[in-house]
PDB file of C-alpha atoms in Angstrom:
ATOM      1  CA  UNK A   1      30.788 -28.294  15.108  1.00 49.00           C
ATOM      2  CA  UNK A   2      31.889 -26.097  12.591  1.00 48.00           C
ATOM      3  CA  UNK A   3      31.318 -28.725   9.313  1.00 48.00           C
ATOM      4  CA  UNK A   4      27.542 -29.001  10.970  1.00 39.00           C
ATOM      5  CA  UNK A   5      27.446 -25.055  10.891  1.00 42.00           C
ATOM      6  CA  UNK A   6      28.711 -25.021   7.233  1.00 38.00           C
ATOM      7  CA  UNK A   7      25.965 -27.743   6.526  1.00 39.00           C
ATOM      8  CA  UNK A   8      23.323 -26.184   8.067  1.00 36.00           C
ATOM      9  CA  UNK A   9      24.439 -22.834   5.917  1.00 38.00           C
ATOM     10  CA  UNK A  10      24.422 -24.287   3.071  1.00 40.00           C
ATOM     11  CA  UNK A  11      21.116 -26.224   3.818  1.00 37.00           C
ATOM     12  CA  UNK A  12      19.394 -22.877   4.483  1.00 39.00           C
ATOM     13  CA  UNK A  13      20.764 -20.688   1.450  1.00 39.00           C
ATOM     14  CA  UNK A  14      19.781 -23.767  -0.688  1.00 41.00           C
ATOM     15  CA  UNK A  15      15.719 -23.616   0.968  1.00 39.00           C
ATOM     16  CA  UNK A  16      15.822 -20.431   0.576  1.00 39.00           C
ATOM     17  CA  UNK A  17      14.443 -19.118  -2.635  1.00 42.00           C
ATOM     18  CA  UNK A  18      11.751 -22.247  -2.302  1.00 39.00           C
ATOM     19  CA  UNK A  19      10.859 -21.029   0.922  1.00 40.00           C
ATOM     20  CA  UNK A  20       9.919 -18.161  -0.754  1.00 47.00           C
ATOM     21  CA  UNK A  21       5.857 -16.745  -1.118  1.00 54.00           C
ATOM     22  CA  UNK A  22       6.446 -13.797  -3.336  1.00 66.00           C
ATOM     23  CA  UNK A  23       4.811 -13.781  -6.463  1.00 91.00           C
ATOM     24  CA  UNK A  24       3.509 -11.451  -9.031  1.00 91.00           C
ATOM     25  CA  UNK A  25       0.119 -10.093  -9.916  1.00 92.00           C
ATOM     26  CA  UNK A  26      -0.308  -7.672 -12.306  1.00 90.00           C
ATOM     27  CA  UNK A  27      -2.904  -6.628 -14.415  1.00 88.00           C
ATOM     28  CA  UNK A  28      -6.406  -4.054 -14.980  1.00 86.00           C
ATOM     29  CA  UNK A  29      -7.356  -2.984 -11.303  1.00 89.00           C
ATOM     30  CA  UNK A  30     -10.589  -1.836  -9.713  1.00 93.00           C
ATOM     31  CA  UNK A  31      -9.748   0.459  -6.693  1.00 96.00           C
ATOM     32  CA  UNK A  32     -12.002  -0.395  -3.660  1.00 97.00           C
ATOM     33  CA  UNK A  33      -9.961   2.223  -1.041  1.00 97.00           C
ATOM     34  CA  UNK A  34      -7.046   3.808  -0.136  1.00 97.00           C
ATOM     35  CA  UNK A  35      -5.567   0.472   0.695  1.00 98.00           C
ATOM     36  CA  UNK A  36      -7.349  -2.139  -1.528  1.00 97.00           C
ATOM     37  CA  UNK A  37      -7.498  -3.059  -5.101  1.00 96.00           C
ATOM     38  CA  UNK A  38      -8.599  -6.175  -6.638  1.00 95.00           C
ATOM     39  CA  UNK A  39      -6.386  -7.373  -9.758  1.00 93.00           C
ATOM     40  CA  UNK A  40      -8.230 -10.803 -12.108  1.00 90.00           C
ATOM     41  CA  UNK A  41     -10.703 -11.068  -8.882  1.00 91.00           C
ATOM     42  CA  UNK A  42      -8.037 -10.865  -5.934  1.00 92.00           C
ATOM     43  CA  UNK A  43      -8.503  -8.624  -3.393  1.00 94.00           C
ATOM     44  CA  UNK A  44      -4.845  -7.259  -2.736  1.00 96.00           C
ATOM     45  CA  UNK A  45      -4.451  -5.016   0.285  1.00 97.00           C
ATOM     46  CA  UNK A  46      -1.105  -3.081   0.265  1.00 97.00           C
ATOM     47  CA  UNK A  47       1.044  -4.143   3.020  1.00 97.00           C
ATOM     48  CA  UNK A  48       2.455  -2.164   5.624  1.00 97.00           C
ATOM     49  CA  UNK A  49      -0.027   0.670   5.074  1.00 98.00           C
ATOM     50  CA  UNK A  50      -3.573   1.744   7.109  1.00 98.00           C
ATOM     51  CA  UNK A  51      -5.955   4.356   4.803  1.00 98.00           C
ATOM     52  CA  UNK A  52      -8.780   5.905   6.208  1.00 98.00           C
ATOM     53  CA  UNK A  53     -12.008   3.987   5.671  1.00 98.00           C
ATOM     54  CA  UNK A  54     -14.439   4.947   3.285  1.00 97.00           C
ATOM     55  CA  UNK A  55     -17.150   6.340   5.702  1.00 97.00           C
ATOM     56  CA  UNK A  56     -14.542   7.668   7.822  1.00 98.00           C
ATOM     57  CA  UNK A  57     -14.714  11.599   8.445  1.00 98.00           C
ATOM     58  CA  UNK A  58     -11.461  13.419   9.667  1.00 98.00           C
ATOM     59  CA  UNK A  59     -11.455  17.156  10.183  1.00 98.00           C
ATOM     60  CA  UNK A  60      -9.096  19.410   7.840  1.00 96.00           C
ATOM     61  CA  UNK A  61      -6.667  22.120   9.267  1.00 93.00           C
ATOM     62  CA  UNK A  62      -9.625  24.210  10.010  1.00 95.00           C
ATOM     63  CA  UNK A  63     -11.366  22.066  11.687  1.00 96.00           C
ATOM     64  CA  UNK A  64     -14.475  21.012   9.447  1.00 97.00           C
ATOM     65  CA  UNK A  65     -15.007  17.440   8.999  1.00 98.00           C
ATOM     66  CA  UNK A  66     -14.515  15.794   5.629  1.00 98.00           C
ATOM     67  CA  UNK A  67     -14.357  12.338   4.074  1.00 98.00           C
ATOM     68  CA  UNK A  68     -11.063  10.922   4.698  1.00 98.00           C
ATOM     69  CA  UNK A  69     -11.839   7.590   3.501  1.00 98.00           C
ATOM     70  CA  UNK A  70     -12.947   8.635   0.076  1.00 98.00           C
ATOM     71  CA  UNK A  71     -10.186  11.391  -0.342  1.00 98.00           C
ATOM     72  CA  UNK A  72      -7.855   8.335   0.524  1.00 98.00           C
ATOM     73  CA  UNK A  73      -9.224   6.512  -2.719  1.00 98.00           C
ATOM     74  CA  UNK A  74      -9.138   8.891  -4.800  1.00 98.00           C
ATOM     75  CA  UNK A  75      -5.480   9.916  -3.893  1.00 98.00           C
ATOM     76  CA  UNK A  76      -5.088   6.417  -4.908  1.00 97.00           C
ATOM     77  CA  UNK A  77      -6.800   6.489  -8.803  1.00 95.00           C
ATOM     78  CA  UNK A  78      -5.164  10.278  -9.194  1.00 95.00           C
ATOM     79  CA  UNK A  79      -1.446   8.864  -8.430  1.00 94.00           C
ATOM     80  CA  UNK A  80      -2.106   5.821 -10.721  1.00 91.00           C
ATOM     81  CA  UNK A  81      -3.499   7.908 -13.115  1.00 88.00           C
ATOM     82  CA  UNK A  82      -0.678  10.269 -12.844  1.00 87.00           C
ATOM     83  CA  UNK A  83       2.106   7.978 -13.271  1.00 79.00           C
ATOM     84  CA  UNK A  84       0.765   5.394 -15.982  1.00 74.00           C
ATOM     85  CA  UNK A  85       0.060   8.630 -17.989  1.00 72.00           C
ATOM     86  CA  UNK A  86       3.624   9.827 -17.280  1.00 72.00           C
ATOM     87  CA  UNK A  87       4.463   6.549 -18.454  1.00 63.00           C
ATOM     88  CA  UNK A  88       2.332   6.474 -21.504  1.00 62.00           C
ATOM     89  CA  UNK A  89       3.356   9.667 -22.674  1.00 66.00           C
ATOM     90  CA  UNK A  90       6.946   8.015 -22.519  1.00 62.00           C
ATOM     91  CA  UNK A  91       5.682   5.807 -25.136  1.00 58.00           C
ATOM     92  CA  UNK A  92       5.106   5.876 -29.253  1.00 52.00           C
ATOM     93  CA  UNK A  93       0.941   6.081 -28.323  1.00 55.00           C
ATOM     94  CA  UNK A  94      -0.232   8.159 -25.583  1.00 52.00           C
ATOM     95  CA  UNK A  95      -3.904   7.597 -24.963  1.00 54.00           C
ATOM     96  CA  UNK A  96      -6.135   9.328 -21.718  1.00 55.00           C
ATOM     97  CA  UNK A  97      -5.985   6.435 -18.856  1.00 52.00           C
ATOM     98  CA  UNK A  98      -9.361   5.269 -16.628  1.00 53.00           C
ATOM     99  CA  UNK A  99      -7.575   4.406 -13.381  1.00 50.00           C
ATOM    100  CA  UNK A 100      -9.936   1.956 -13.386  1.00 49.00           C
ATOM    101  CA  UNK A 101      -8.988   0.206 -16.415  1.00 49.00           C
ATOM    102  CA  UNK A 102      -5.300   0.431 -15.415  1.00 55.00           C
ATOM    103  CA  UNK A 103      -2.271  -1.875 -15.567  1.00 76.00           C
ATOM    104  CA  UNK A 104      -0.785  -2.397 -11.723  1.00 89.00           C
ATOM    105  CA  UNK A 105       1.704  -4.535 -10.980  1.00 92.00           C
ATOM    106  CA  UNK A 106       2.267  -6.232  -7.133  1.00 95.00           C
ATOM    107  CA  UNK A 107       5.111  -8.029  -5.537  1.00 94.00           C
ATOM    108  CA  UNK A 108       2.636 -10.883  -2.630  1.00 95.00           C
ATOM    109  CA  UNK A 109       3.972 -10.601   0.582  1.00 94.00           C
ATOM    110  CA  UNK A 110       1.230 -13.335   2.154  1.00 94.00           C
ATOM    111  CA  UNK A 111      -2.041 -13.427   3.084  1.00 93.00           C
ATOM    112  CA  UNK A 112      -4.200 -11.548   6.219  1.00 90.00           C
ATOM    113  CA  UNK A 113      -6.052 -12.731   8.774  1.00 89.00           C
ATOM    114  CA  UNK A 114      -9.423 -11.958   5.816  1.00 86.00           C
ATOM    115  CA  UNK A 115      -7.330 -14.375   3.023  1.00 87.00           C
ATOM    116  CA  UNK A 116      -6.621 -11.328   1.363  1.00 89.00           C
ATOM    117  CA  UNK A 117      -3.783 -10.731  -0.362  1.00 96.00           C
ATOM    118  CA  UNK A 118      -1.131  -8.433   0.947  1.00 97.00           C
ATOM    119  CA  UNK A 119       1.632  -6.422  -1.721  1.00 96.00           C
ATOM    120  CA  UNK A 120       3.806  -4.230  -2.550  1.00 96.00           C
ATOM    121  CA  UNK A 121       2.305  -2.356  -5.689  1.00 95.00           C
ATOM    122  CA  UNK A 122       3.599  -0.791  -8.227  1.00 93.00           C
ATOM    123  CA  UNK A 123       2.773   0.924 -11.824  1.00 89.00           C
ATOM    124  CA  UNK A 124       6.046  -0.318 -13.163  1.00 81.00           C
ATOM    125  CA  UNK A 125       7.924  -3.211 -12.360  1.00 77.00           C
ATOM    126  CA  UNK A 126      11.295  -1.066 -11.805  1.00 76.00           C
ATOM    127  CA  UNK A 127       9.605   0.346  -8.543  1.00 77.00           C
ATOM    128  CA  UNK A 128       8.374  -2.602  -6.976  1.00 75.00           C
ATOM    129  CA  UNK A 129      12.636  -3.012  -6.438  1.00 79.00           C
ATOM    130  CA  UNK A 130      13.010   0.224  -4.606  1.00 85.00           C
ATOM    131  CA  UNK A 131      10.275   0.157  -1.719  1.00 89.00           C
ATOM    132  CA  UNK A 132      10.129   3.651  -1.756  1.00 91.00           C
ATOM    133  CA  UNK A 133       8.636   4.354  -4.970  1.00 92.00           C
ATOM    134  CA  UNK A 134       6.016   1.998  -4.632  1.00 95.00           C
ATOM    135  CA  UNK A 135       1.981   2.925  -4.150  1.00 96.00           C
ATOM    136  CA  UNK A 136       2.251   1.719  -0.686  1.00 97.00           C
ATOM    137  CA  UNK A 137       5.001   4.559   0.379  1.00 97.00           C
ATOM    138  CA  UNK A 138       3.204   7.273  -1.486  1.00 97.00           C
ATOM    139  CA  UNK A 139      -0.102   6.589   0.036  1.00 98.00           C
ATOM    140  CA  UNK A 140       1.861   7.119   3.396  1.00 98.00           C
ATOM    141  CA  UNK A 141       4.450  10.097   2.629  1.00 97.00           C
ATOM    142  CA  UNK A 142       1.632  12.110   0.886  1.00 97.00           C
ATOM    143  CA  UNK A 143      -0.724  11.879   4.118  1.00 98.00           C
ATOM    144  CA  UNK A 144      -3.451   9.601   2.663  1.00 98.00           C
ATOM    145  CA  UNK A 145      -2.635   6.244   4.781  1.00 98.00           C
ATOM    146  CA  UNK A 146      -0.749   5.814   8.011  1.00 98.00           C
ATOM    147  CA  UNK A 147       2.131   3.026   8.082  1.00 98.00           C
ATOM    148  CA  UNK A 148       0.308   0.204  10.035  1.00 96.00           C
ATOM    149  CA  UNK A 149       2.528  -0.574  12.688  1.00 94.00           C
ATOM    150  CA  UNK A 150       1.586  -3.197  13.903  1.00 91.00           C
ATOM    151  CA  UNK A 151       2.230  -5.067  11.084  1.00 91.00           C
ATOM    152  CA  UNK A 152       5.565  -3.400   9.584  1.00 93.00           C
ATOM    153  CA  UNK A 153       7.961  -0.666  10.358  1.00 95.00           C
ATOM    154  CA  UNK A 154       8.445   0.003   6.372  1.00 96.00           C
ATOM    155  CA  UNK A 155       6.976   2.838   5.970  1.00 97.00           C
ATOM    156  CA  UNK A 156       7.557   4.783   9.980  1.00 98.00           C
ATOM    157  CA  UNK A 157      10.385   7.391   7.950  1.00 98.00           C
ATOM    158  CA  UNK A 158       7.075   7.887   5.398  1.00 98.00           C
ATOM    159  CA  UNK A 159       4.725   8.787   8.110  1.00 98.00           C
ATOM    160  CA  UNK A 160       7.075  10.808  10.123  1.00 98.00           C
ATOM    161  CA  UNK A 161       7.618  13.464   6.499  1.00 98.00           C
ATOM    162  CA  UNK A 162       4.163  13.081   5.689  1.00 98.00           C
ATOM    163  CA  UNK A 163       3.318  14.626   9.816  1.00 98.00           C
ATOM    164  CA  UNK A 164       6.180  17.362  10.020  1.00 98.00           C
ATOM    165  CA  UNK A 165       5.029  18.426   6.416  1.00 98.00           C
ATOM    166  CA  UNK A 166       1.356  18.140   7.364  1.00 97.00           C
ATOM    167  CA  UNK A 167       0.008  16.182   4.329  1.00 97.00           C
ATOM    168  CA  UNK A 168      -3.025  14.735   4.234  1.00 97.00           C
ATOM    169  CA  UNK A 169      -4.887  13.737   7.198  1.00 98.00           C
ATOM    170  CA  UNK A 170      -2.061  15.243   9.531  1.00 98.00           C
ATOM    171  CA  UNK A 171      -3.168  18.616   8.398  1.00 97.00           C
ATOM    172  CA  UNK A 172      -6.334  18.071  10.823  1.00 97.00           C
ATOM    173  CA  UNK A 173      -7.443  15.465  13.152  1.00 97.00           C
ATOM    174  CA  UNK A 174      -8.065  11.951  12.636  1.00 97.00           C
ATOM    175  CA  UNK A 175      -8.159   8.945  14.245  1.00 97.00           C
ATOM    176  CA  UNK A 176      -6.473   5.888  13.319  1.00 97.00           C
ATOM    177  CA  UNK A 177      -7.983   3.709  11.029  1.00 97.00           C
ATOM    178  CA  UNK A 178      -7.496   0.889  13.309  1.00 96.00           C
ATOM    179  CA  UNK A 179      -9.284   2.952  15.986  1.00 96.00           C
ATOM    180  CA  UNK A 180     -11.808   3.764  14.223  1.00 97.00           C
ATOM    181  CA  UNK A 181     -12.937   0.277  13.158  1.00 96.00           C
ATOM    182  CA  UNK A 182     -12.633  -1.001  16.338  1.00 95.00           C
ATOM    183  CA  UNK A 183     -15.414   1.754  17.633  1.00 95.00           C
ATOM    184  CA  UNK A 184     -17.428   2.020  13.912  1.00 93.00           C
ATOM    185  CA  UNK A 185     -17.832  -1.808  12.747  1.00 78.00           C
TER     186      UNK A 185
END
């Protein structure tokens, strides 16, 4: 029993890095919302994260309605913005960055139930390592996506800061962008 243990062990740790789906996409992006970008004409949604949708209004902390869904996307281009022009600056040529014409990088993590893709993205490779420095996690910590449950419990610590600190949409009232499809599409 044991040698068919240390078989099957072995069997799996050998599978294992071919049973793998995780690949990389980098490249220019177009930002469609505070959730989706398409990279050489794939639509990537980033995992584990909900944003607002784009004709979705919230209310702020005193209580008048705005656009969630497009303060969501452009919390998306400003962070991009923000840290490939940190990153620029870093090098010999800095240069003013379109967000639009920008280099992102994303670990896959499958497909949805739409054939999108889902990833992990990044602007630099380093961060795609550390799950908490991606775009997914800010989107969620600074208030401008929820952590979509039902899906993943990644990014439940992000959501909980982002609520006691009252970033984003948790300085109002919202509903969840789930919700809301389900009563708006």
């Amino acid at each position: 029993m044991k040698k068919l243990s240390l078989i099957l062990f072995s069997f799996i740790l050998f599978l294992k890095p071919f049973a793998s789906a995780e690949e990389f996409i980098h490249g220019k992006l177009r930002i469609i919302d505070g959730d989706t970008i398409v990279i050489k004409n794939q639509k990537i949604r980033l995992w584990g994260i909900d944003a607002p949708e784009m004709k979705q209004i919230c209310k702020n902390g005193f209580k008048k309605n705005y656009n969630c869904g497009i303060k969501s996307k452009k919390a998306l281009e400003e962070v991009i913005e923000k840290k490939l022009t940190k990153a620029i600056n870093m090098s010999a040529s800095p240069r003013k960055i379109n967000p639009n014409d920008s280099l992102v990088i994303c670990k896959t993590k499958g497909k949805d139930k739409y054939r999108r893709v889902l990833g992990i993205c990044a602007v630099d490779r380093l961060s795609l390592f550390h799950i908490n420095n991606s775009l997914n996690a800010w989107m969620v910590s600074s208030g401008n996506a929820v952590a979509y449950k039902r899906y993943s419990k990644a990014f439940l610590k992000h959501e909980d800061e982002a609520k006691i600190n009252k970033r984003g949409i948790w300085q109002g009232e919202f509903e969840r962008p789930e919700q809301w499809r389900r009563k708006n599409k």
